[in-house]
Structures are given as structure tokens and as C-alpha cells.
PDB file of C-alpha atoms in Angstrom:
ATOM      1  CA  UNK T   1     -21.828   3.900  -9.141  1.00 93.00           C
ATOM      2  CA  UNK T   2     -19.080   5.182 -11.276  1.00 96.00           C
ATOM      3  CA  UNK T   3     -15.690   3.274 -10.418  1.00 95.00           C
ATOM      4  CA  UNK T   4     -12.779   5.899 -10.791  1.00 96.00           C
ATOM      5  CA  UNK T   5      -8.888   4.615 -10.154  1.00 95.00           C
ATOM      6  CA  UNK T   6      -6.340   7.521  -9.654  1.00 95.00           C
ATOM      7  CA  UNK T   7      -2.955   6.601 -10.049  1.00 95.00           C
ATOM      8  CA  UNK T   8      -0.701   9.521  -8.596  1.00 94.00           C
ATOM      9  CA  UNK T   9       2.777   9.996  -7.926  1.00 92.00           C
ATOM     10  CA  UNK T  10       3.440  10.599  -4.310  1.00 90.00           C
ATOM     11  CA  UNK T  11       4.158  14.094  -3.408  1.00 80.00           C
ATOM     12  CA  UNK T  12       2.693  15.563  -6.741  1.00 76.00           C
ATOM     13  CA  UNK T  13      -0.800  16.210  -5.396  1.00 68.00           C
ATOM     14  CA  UNK T  14      -0.710  17.021  -1.716  1.00 66.00           C
ATOM     15  CA  UNK T  15      -2.851  14.597   0.703  1.00 71.00           C
ATOM     16  CA  UNK T  16      -4.721  17.780   1.711  1.00 74.00           C
ATOM     17  CA  UNK T  17      -5.946  18.642  -1.734  1.00 87.00           C
ATOM     18  CA  UNK T  18      -7.375  15.163  -2.049  1.00 90.00           C
ATOM     19  CA  UNK T  19     -10.552  15.890  -0.623  1.00 92.00           C
ATOM     20  CA  UNK T  20     -10.982  18.720  -3.239  1.00 93.00           C
ATOM     21  CA  UNK T  21     -10.157  16.473  -6.100  1.00 94.00           C
ATOM     22  CA  UNK T  22     -12.562  13.806  -4.917  1.00 95.00           C
ATOM     23  CA  UNK T  23     -15.348  16.505  -4.905  1.00 96.00           C
ATOM     24  CA  UNK T  24     -14.355  17.325  -8.502  1.00 96.00           C
ATOM     25  CA  UNK T  25     -14.389  13.935  -9.521  1.00 96.00           C
ATOM     26  CA  UNK T  26     -17.719  13.242  -7.789  1.00 97.00           C
ATOM     27  CA  UNK T  27     -19.206  16.423  -9.713  1.00 97.00           C
ATOM     28  CA  UNK T  28     -17.889  15.219 -13.016  1.00 97.00           C
ATOM     29  CA  UNK T  29     -19.415  12.099 -12.545  1.00 97.00           C
ATOM     30  CA  UNK T  30     -22.613  13.215 -11.310  1.00 96.00           C
ATOM     31  CA  UNK T  31     -22.861  15.629 -14.234  1.00 97.00           C
ATOM     32  CA  UNK T  32     -21.786  13.234 -16.928  1.00 97.00           C
ATOM     33  CA  UNK T  33     -23.383   9.974 -15.707  1.00 97.00           C
ATOM     34  CA  UNK T  34     -25.892  10.910 -13.181  1.00 96.00           C
ATOM     35  CA  UNK T  35     -24.216   8.596 -10.675  1.00 94.00           C
ATOM     36  CA  UNK T  36     -22.008   8.697  -7.682  1.00 93.00           C
ATOM     37  CA  UNK T  37     -18.404   7.843  -7.655  1.00 95.00           C
ATOM     38  CA  UNK T  38     -16.400   5.178  -5.923  1.00 96.00           C
ATOM     39  CA  UNK T  39     -12.728   6.540  -5.953  1.00 96.00           C
ATOM     40  CA  UNK T  40      -9.831   4.388  -5.476  1.00 93.00           C
ATOM     41  CA  UNK T  41      -6.313   6.124  -5.008  1.00 92.00           C
ATOM     42  CA  UNK T  42      -2.969   4.166  -5.693  1.00 92.00           C
ATOM     43  CA  UNK T  43      -0.235   6.370  -4.607  1.00 93.00           C
ATOM     44  CA  UNK T  44       3.080   5.564  -6.332  1.00 96.00           C
ATOM     45  CA  UNK T  45       5.907   6.102  -3.986  1.00 95.00           C
ATOM     46  CA  UNK T  46       9.218   8.275  -5.024  1.00 94.00           C
ATOM     47  CA  UNK T  47      11.323   6.010  -7.124  1.00 94.00           C
ATOM     48  CA  UNK T  48       8.565   3.711  -8.253  1.00 97.00           C
ATOM     49  CA  UNK T  49       6.933   5.487 -11.326  1.00 97.00           C
ATOM     50  CA  UNK T  50       8.625   5.511 -14.496  1.00 98.00           C
ATOM     51  CA  UNK T  51       8.029   7.014 -17.998  1.00 97.00           C
ATOM     52  CA  UNK T  52      10.230   6.192 -20.860  1.00 97.00           C
ATOM     53  CA  UNK T  53      12.286   4.596 -18.147  1.00 96.00           C
ATOM     54  CA  UNK T  54      12.842   7.752 -16.196  1.00 96.00           C
ATOM     55  CA  UNK T  55      11.242   9.010 -13.133  1.00 96.00           C
ATOM     56  CA  UNK T  56       7.702   9.854 -13.865  1.00 96.00           C
ATOM     57  CA  UNK T  57       5.586  12.850 -13.152  1.00 94.00           C
ATOM     58  CA  UNK T  58       2.453  11.288 -14.749  1.00 95.00           C
ATOM     59  CA  UNK T  59      -0.881  10.473 -13.151  1.00 95.00           C
ATOM     60  CA  UNK T  60      -3.398   8.088 -14.415  1.00 96.00           C
ATOM     61  CA  UNK T  61      -7.240   8.879 -13.701  1.00 97.00           C
ATOM     62  CA  UNK T  62      -9.590   6.170 -15.094  1.00 97.00           C
ATOM     63  CA  UNK T  63     -13.196   5.897 -15.054  1.00 97.00           C
ATOM     64  CA  UNK T  64     -15.855   3.302 -16.280  1.00 97.00           C
ATOM     65  CA  UNK T  65     -18.907   4.638 -17.755  1.00 97.00           C
ATOM     66  CA  UNK T  66     -22.534   3.325 -17.098  1.00 96.00           C
ATOM     67  CA  UNK T  67     -23.147   3.010 -20.577  1.00 96.00           C
ATOM     68  CA  UNK T  68     -21.148   2.821 -24.128  1.00 97.00           C
ATOM     69  CA  UNK T  69     -20.273   6.078 -25.270  1.00 98.00           C
ATOM     70  CA  UNK T  70     -19.880   7.501 -28.884  1.00 97.00           C
ATOM     71  CA  UNK T  71     -16.614   8.676 -29.755  1.00 97.00           C
ATOM     72  CA  UNK T  72     -17.636  12.209 -29.698  1.00 97.00           C
ATOM     73  CA  UNK T  73     -19.187  12.210 -26.361  1.00 98.00           C
ATOM     74  CA  UNK T  74     -16.101  10.304 -24.987  1.00 98.00           C
ATOM     75  CA  UNK T  75     -13.753  12.924 -26.199  1.00 98.00           C
ATOM     76  CA  UNK T  76     -15.624  15.681 -24.787  1.00 98.00           C
ATOM     77  CA  UNK T  77     -15.812  14.066 -21.410  1.00 98.00           C
ATOM     78  CA  UNK T  78     -12.145  13.076 -21.442  1.00 98.00           C
ATOM     79  CA  UNK T  79     -11.185  16.585 -22.331  1.00 97.00           C
ATOM     80  CA  UNK T  80     -13.196  18.093 -19.462  1.00 98.00           C
ATOM     81  CA  UNK T  81     -11.760  15.379 -17.103  1.00 98.00           C
ATOM     82  CA  UNK T  82      -8.291  16.484 -17.948  1.00 97.00           C
ATOM     83  CA  UNK T  83      -9.120  19.986 -17.628  1.00 97.00           C
ATOM     84  CA  UNK T  84     -10.497  19.678 -14.307  1.00 97.00           C
ATOM     85  CA  UNK T  85      -7.825  17.444 -13.095  1.00 95.00           C
ATOM     86  CA  UNK T  86      -5.123  19.706 -14.338  1.00 95.00           C
ATOM     87  CA  UNK T  87      -6.839  22.843 -12.560  1.00 94.00           C
ATOM     88  CA  UNK T  88      -7.262  20.835  -9.273  1.00 93.00           C
ATOM     89  CA  UNK T  89      -3.725  19.365  -9.135  1.00 92.00           C
ATOM     90  CA  UNK T  90      -1.585  21.986 -10.879  1.00 91.00           C
ATOM     91  CA  UNK T  91      -0.118  19.350 -13.207  1.00 92.00           C
ATOM     92  CA  UNK T  92      -0.239  20.115 -16.860  1.00 92.00           C
ATOM     93  CA  UNK T  93      -1.866  18.121 -19.692  1.00 92.00           C
ATOM     94  CA  UNK T  94       1.404  16.233 -20.390  1.00 91.00           C
ATOM     95  CA  UNK T  95       1.248  14.847 -16.868  1.00 94.00           C
ATOM     96  CA  UNK T  96      -2.200  13.186 -16.952  1.00 96.00           C
ATOM     97  CA  UNK T  97      -3.454  10.208 -18.572  1.00 97.00           C
ATOM     98  CA  UNK T  98      -7.189  10.045 -18.733  1.00 98.00           C
ATOM     99  CA  UNK T  99      -9.160   6.976 -19.549  1.00 98.00           C
ATOM    100  CA  UNK T 100     -13.017   6.635 -19.890  1.00 98.00           C
ATOM    101  CA  UNK T 101     -13.843   3.026 -20.484  1.00 98.00           C
ATOM    102  CA  UNK T 102     -17.077   1.484 -21.474  1.00 97.00           C
ATOM    103  CA  UNK T 103     -18.901  -0.684 -19.044  1.00 95.00           C
ATOM    104  CA  UNK T 104     -17.992  -4.568 -19.210  1.00 86.00           C
TER     105      UNK T 104
ATOM    106  CA  UNK W   1      -0.714   4.259 -22.139  1.00 91.00           C
ATOM    107  CA  UNK W   2       0.637   1.549 -22.277  1.00 97.00           C
ATOM    108  CA  UNK W   3       0.432   1.432 -18.306  1.00 97.00           C
ATOM    109  CA  UNK W   4       2.629  -1.503 -16.935  1.00 98.00           C
ATOM    110  CA  UNK W   5       1.830  -2.222 -13.276  1.00 97.00           C
ATOM    111  CA  UNK W   6       4.293  -4.276 -11.312  1.00 97.00           C
ATOM    112  CA  UNK W   7       3.312  -5.715  -7.865  1.00 97.00           C
ATOM    113  CA  UNK W   8       5.748  -7.749  -5.694  1.00 97.00           C
ATOM    114  CA  UNK W   9       6.125  -9.270  -2.320  1.00 95.00           C
ATOM    115  CA  UNK W  10       7.574  -6.759   0.214  1.00 95.00           C
ATOM    116  CA  UNK W  11      11.290  -6.086  -0.185  1.00 94.00           C
ATOM    117  CA  UNK W  12      11.653  -8.247  -3.372  1.00 96.00           C
ATOM    118  CA  UNK W  13      12.814  -5.364  -5.537  1.00 97.00           C
ATOM    119  CA  UNK W  14      15.275  -2.797  -4.624  1.00 97.00           C
ATOM    120  CA  UNK W  15      15.577   0.588  -6.361  1.00 97.00           C
ATOM    121  CA  UNK W  16      18.154  -0.479  -9.036  1.00 97.00           C
ATOM    122  CA  UNK W  17      16.068  -3.575  -9.840  1.00 97.00           C
ATOM    123  CA  UNK W  18      12.960  -1.412 -10.395  1.00 98.00           C
ATOM    124  CA  UNK W  19      14.790   1.043 -12.755  1.00 97.00           C
ATOM    125  CA  UNK W  20      16.328  -1.913 -14.555  1.00 98.00           C
ATOM    126  CA  UNK W  21      12.712  -3.572 -14.966  1.00 98.00           C
ATOM    127  CA  UNK W  22      11.298  -0.297 -15.966  1.00 98.00           C
ATOM    128  CA  UNK W  23      14.002   0.130 -18.666  1.00 98.00           C
ATOM    129  CA  UNK W  24      13.493  -3.391 -19.824  1.00 98.00           C
ATOM    130  CA  UNK W  25       9.487  -3.106 -19.892  1.00 98.00           C
ATOM    131  CA  UNK W  26      10.107   0.185 -21.942  1.00 98.00           C
ATOM    132  CA  UNK W  27      12.632  -1.541 -24.222  1.00 98.00           C
ATOM    133  CA  UNK W  28      10.544  -4.686 -24.828  1.00 98.00           C
ATOM    134  CA  UNK W  29       7.313  -2.680 -25.558  1.00 98.00           C
ATOM    135  CA  UNK W  30       8.975  -0.526 -28.031  1.00 96.00           C
ATOM    136  CA  UNK W  31      10.922  -3.117 -29.773  1.00 97.00           C
ATOM    137  CA  UNK W  32       7.695  -5.362 -30.178  1.00 97.00           C
ATOM    138  CA  UNK W  33       5.395  -2.762 -31.060  1.00 95.00           C
ATOM    139  CA  UNK W  34       7.248   0.243 -32.688  1.00 93.00           C
ATOM    140  CA  UNK W  35       5.654   2.725 -30.140  1.00 93.00           C
ATOM    141  CA  UNK W  36       7.787   5.548 -28.838  1.00 93.00           C
ATOM    142  CA  UNK W  37       9.286   5.243 -25.367  1.00 95.00           C
ATOM    143  CA  UNK W  38       7.393   8.352 -24.205  1.00 93.00           C
ATOM    144  CA  UNK W  39       4.391   6.465 -24.360  1.00 95.00           C
ATOM    145  CA  UNK W  40       5.483   3.680 -21.847  1.00 97.00           C
ATOM    146  CA  UNK W  41       4.679   3.920 -18.074  1.00 97.00           C
ATOM    147  CA  UNK W  42       5.657   1.569 -15.348  1.00 98.00           C
ATOM    148  CA  UNK W  43       4.776   1.790 -11.776  1.00 97.00           C
ATOM    149  CA  UNK W  44       5.759  -0.539  -8.831  1.00 97.00           C
ATOM    150  CA  UNK W  45       3.953  -1.530  -5.737  1.00 97.00           C
ATOM    151  CA  UNK W  46       4.478  -3.953  -2.984  1.00 96.00           C
ATOM    152  CA  UNK W  47       1.749  -6.374  -1.896  1.00 93.00           C
ATOM    153  CA  UNK W  48      -0.921  -4.475  -3.799  1.00 90.00           C
ATOM    154  CA  UNK W  49      -4.274  -5.836  -3.487  1.00 86.00           C
ATOM    155  CA  UNK W  50      -5.480  -4.667  -6.892  1.00 83.00           C
ATOM    156  CA  UNK W  51      -2.952  -6.839  -8.529  1.00 86.00           C
ATOM    157  CA  UNK W  52      -3.220 -10.458  -7.071  1.00 87.00           C
ATOM    158  CA  UNK W  53       0.118 -11.951  -6.670  1.00 93.00           C
ATOM    159  CA  UNK W  54      -1.216 -15.436  -5.909  1.00 91.00           C
ATOM    160  CA  UNK W  55       1.565 -17.841  -5.506  1.00 93.00           C
ATOM    161  CA  UNK W  56       3.996 -15.469  -7.543  1.00 95.00           C
ATOM    162  CA  UNK W  57       6.703 -13.062  -6.132  1.00 96.00           C
ATOM    163  CA  UNK W  58       6.442 -10.704  -8.893  1.00 97.00           C
ATOM    164  CA  UNK W  59       3.509  -9.878 -11.226  1.00 96.00           C
ATOM    165  CA  UNK W  60       3.107  -7.136 -14.089  1.00 97.00           C
ATOM    166  CA  UNK W  61      -0.131  -6.413 -15.556  1.00 96.00           C
ATOM    167  CA  UNK W  62       0.303  -4.518 -18.699  1.00 97.00           C
ATOM    168  CA  UNK W  63      -2.625  -2.371 -20.280  1.00 97.00           C
ATOM    169  CA  UNK W  64      -1.788  -1.731 -23.770  1.00 97.00           C
ATOM    170  CA  UNK W  65      -3.417   0.013 -27.011  1.00 97.00           C
ATOM    171  CA  UNK W  66      -5.867  -2.567 -28.650  1.00 97.00           C
ATOM    172  CA  UNK W  67      -4.747  -3.676 -31.999  1.00 95.00           C
ATOM    173  CA  UNK W  68      -1.542  -5.702 -31.325  1.00 96.00           C
ATOM    174  CA  UNK W  69      -1.501  -9.155 -32.696  1.00 96.00           C
ATOM    175  CA  UNK W  70      -1.684 -12.322 -30.374  1.00 97.00           C
ATOM    176  CA  UNK W  71       1.893 -12.916 -31.161  1.00 97.00           C
ATOM    177  CA  UNK W  72       2.996  -9.615 -30.268  1.00 97.00           C
ATOM    178  CA  UNK W  73       1.294  -9.898 -26.874  1.00 97.00           C
ATOM    179  CA  UNK W  74       2.743 -12.973 -26.110  1.00 98.00           C
ATOM    180  CA  UNK W  75       6.014 -11.969 -27.135  1.00 98.00           C
ATOM    181  CA  UNK W  76       5.761  -8.925 -24.537  1.00 98.00           C
ATOM    182  CA  UNK W  77       4.249 -11.024 -21.971  1.00 98.00           C
ATOM    183  CA  UNK W  78       7.267 -13.637 -22.190  1.00 98.00           C
ATOM    184  CA  UNK W  79      10.033 -10.900 -22.422  1.00 98.00           C
ATOM    185  CA  UNK W  80       8.818  -9.328 -19.430  1.00 98.00           C
ATOM    186  CA  UNK W  81       8.571 -12.386 -17.493  1.00 97.00           C
ATOM    187  CA  UNK W  82      12.208 -12.975 -18.305  1.00 97.00           C
ATOM    188  CA  UNK W  83      13.191  -9.502 -17.295  1.00 98.00           C
ATOM    189  CA  UNK W  84      11.481 -10.087 -14.176  1.00 97.00           C
ATOM    190  CA  UNK W  85      13.580 -13.170 -13.343  1.00 97.00           C
ATOM    191  CA  UNK W  86      16.648 -11.682 -14.295  1.00 97.00           C
ATOM    192  CA  UNK W  87      16.495  -8.144 -12.739  1.00 97.00           C
ATOM    193  CA  UNK W  88      14.302  -9.308  -9.943  1.00 95.00           C
ATOM    194  CA  UNK W  89      16.495 -12.290  -8.899  1.00 93.00           C
ATOM    195  CA  UNK W  90      13.680 -14.666  -8.727  1.00 95.00           C
ATOM    196  CA  UNK W  91      13.294 -18.235  -9.675  1.00 95.00           C
ATOM    197  CA  UNK W  92      11.351 -18.792 -12.942  1.00 93.00           C
ATOM    198  CA  UNK W  93       7.958 -19.482 -12.091  1.00 94.00           C
ATOM    199  CA  UNK W  94       7.749 -16.966  -9.333  1.00 96.00           C
ATOM    200  CA  UNK W  95       7.285 -14.237 -12.131  1.00 97.00           C
ATOM    201  CA  UNK W  96       4.111 -13.339 -13.905  1.00 96.00           C
ATOM    202  CA  UNK W  97       2.941 -11.088 -16.713  1.00 97.00           C
ATOM    203  CA  UNK W  98      -0.261 -10.514 -18.153  1.00 96.00           C
ATOM    204  CA  UNK W  99      -1.386  -8.272 -21.088  1.00 97.00           C
ATOM    205  CA  UNK W 100      -4.703  -6.830 -21.512  1.00 96.00           C
ATOM    206  CA  UNK W 101      -5.900  -4.124 -23.999  1.00 97.00           C
ATOM    207  CA  UNK W 102      -7.898  -0.638 -24.072  1.00 97.00           C
ATOM    208  CA  UNK W 103      -8.976   0.925 -27.145  1.00 98.00           C
ATOM    209  CA  UNK W 104      -6.845   3.899 -28.007  1.00 97.00           C
ATOM    210  CA  UNK W 105      -9.944   5.928 -28.467  1.00 97.00           C
ATOM    211  CA  UNK W 106     -10.710   5.494 -24.891  1.00 98.00           C
ATOM    212  CA  UNK W 107      -7.583   7.297 -23.655  1.00 98.00           C
ATOM    213  CA  UNK W 108      -6.299  10.936 -23.737  1.00 97.00           C
ATOM    214  CA  UNK W 109      -2.696  11.481 -23.169  1.00 95.00           C
ATOM    215  CA  UNK W 110      -0.593  14.436 -23.797  1.00 90.00           C
ATOM    216  CA  UNK W 111      -3.844  16.679 -24.592  1.00 90.00           C
ATOM    217  CA  UNK W 112      -4.745  14.147 -27.298  1.00 92.00           C
ATOM    218  CA  UNK W 113      -6.841  11.113 -27.730  1.00 96.00           C
ATOM    219  CA  UNK W 114      -4.157   8.347 -28.111  1.00 96.00           C
ATOM    220  CA  UNK W 115      -3.339   7.260 -31.824  1.00 94.00           C
ATOM    221  CA  UNK W 116      -4.377   3.737 -33.075  1.00 94.00           C
ATOM    222  CA  UNK W 117      -1.201   1.646 -33.174  1.00 92.00           C
ATOM    223  CA  UNK W 118       0.730   2.679 -36.135  1.00 89.00           C
ATOM    224  CA  UNK W 119      -0.787   6.247 -36.390  1.00 91.00           C
ATOM    225  CA  UNK W 120       1.828   7.821 -33.990  1.00 90.00           C
ATOM    226  CA  UNK W 121       3.613  10.068 -36.388  1.00 89.00           C
ATOM    227  CA  UNK W 122       0.389  12.166 -37.023  1.00 89.00           C
ATOM    228  CA  UNK W 123      -0.222  12.265 -33.360  1.00 89.00           C
ATOM    229  CA  UNK W 124       3.049  13.655 -32.552  1.00 87.00           C
ATOM    230  CA  UNK W 125       2.503  16.310 -35.173  1.00 88.00           C
ATOM    231  CA  UNK W 126      -0.936  17.319 -33.925  1.00 83.00           C
ATOM    232  CA  UNK W 127       0.815  17.582 -30.381  1.00 82.00           C
ATOM    233  CA  UNK W 128       3.654  19.577 -31.938  1.00 85.00           C
ATOM    234  CA  UNK W 129       0.897  21.948 -33.356  1.00 86.00           C
ATOM    235  CA  UNK W 130      -0.813  22.469 -30.305  1.00 79.00           C
ATOM    236  CA  UNK W 131       2.377  23.295 -28.418  1.00 79.00           C
ATOM    237  CA  UNK W 132       3.303  25.878 -30.786  1.00 86.00           C
ATOM    238  CA  UNK W 133      -0.245  27.453 -30.728  1.00 87.00           C
ATOM    239  CA  UNK W 134       0.112  27.489 -27.035  1.00 79.00           C
ATOM    240  CA  UNK W 135       3.502  28.943 -27.356  1.00 80.00           C
ATOM    241  CA  UNK W 136       4.953  26.195 -25.212  1.00 71.00           C
TER     242      UNK W 136
END
């Protein structure tokens, strides 16, 4: 099971789009790690997210891989994840922070 | 990255306090590490189960790029704790701050793998080149 946490600014990604984003993340994890995904959503209410001390439009999507990754493979997967995220949400690459961690 | 997540008891922080704490966190992180402010994210939740409050009223968990010294991490945590007490109007001992690390190479932000601490100038140059190439 791949754990995935998505920290999103409320209103940026409509709730009705969430199912589609989950499908995309599940497919990504299945293709990349051959595992299913457990997704946790943390929605940041308006006025509760800041970047550089100013209201933020950034989201964070964080996954933990099921095996240690080489730098090249991790970068490839991160770029794919960001591409899928921006396509699914309509956000820009400047509005997404993606993390793929090694397992503990 | 860094990402600072603040959790509080319900109703502890109003909008002004959150903005002041977010600015304080940004200033503290940048002054201790030399990182640019545009890297610093701070988000606020109430009674969030993923950041246990325990016996505290306010708690911050900061995830920063790996490579800072123990003294730097301690300084950040201590200063954030003080900022929570000052701007959150809670008693000393009711605020907690904890710093954890993530390798920069595990994070992609602004379309690029995050730079190692101290290599930010090259990173911004690469970003600028990408934007120019894209006509942004």
C-alpha cells in the first residue's frame, strides 16, 4: 500500500474533481510501484495557507515509495506526478510541491 | 519546502494571528538558514489528527530540507515556539514546535528538484531559464 497525502487549498481543486484526481494518483502508484494507494486529503481553509507569508495557492502531494529509489528514477517519477497533477487540477508547476520519499 | 504545519485547539488563532505566525515562521526560517522566502509554506489546521496536540494548545511541525545543523534546527524550533506564544497569546509551555528533515532530492517544486541547502542561486537560474524557454 502506497501512502499519499494531498494538502490542497480549499476551492482550488473542486470537490467534484477529487474522484478523478484519486483515479489518476491510483493509476500512477499502480504503474510506478505495482501497489494500491491510500490517499489522505488535508484541505486548507481560505486564509489558512501561506507562501512567503502571503496567501498561498500551492498544493503539496506526498507519496512514500515501497522501495528506495535511485535519483534518476525518483526525478522521473516526480516529473510524471507533477505533470499528472497539473493536468488533473489545472494548477501550474509553480503551484505544486511533490514529494516521493523512500520507505522508513 | 520547507512546509510548516500548525495545529491548534479550536478557536485559538484568529486570522490576524495566523498571518503574524506565518510571517514569523518565514522570517525565522530565512534568517536562520538563508533560504529564500518563496520556499517557505505555512498552513494552519484546527484539531487536526495528523499533528497530535497532546497537552499543548498550539503545535507546529516543520519539514525542512536535510542538511541544516542541529544548532540551526534547534534555533528554528525555539524561535517558532516563542512566536506561537507571542502571536497566539498562549502560555509558555502551551506551544510546541518540532523540526524534521527531508532530502532535497526527494522534492520537486517550481518544476525543478529542490536545491541542496546553499545551492539556491543555481536553482533559481535554472528556473529562470525554463521560464524563458517556455516564454513565461
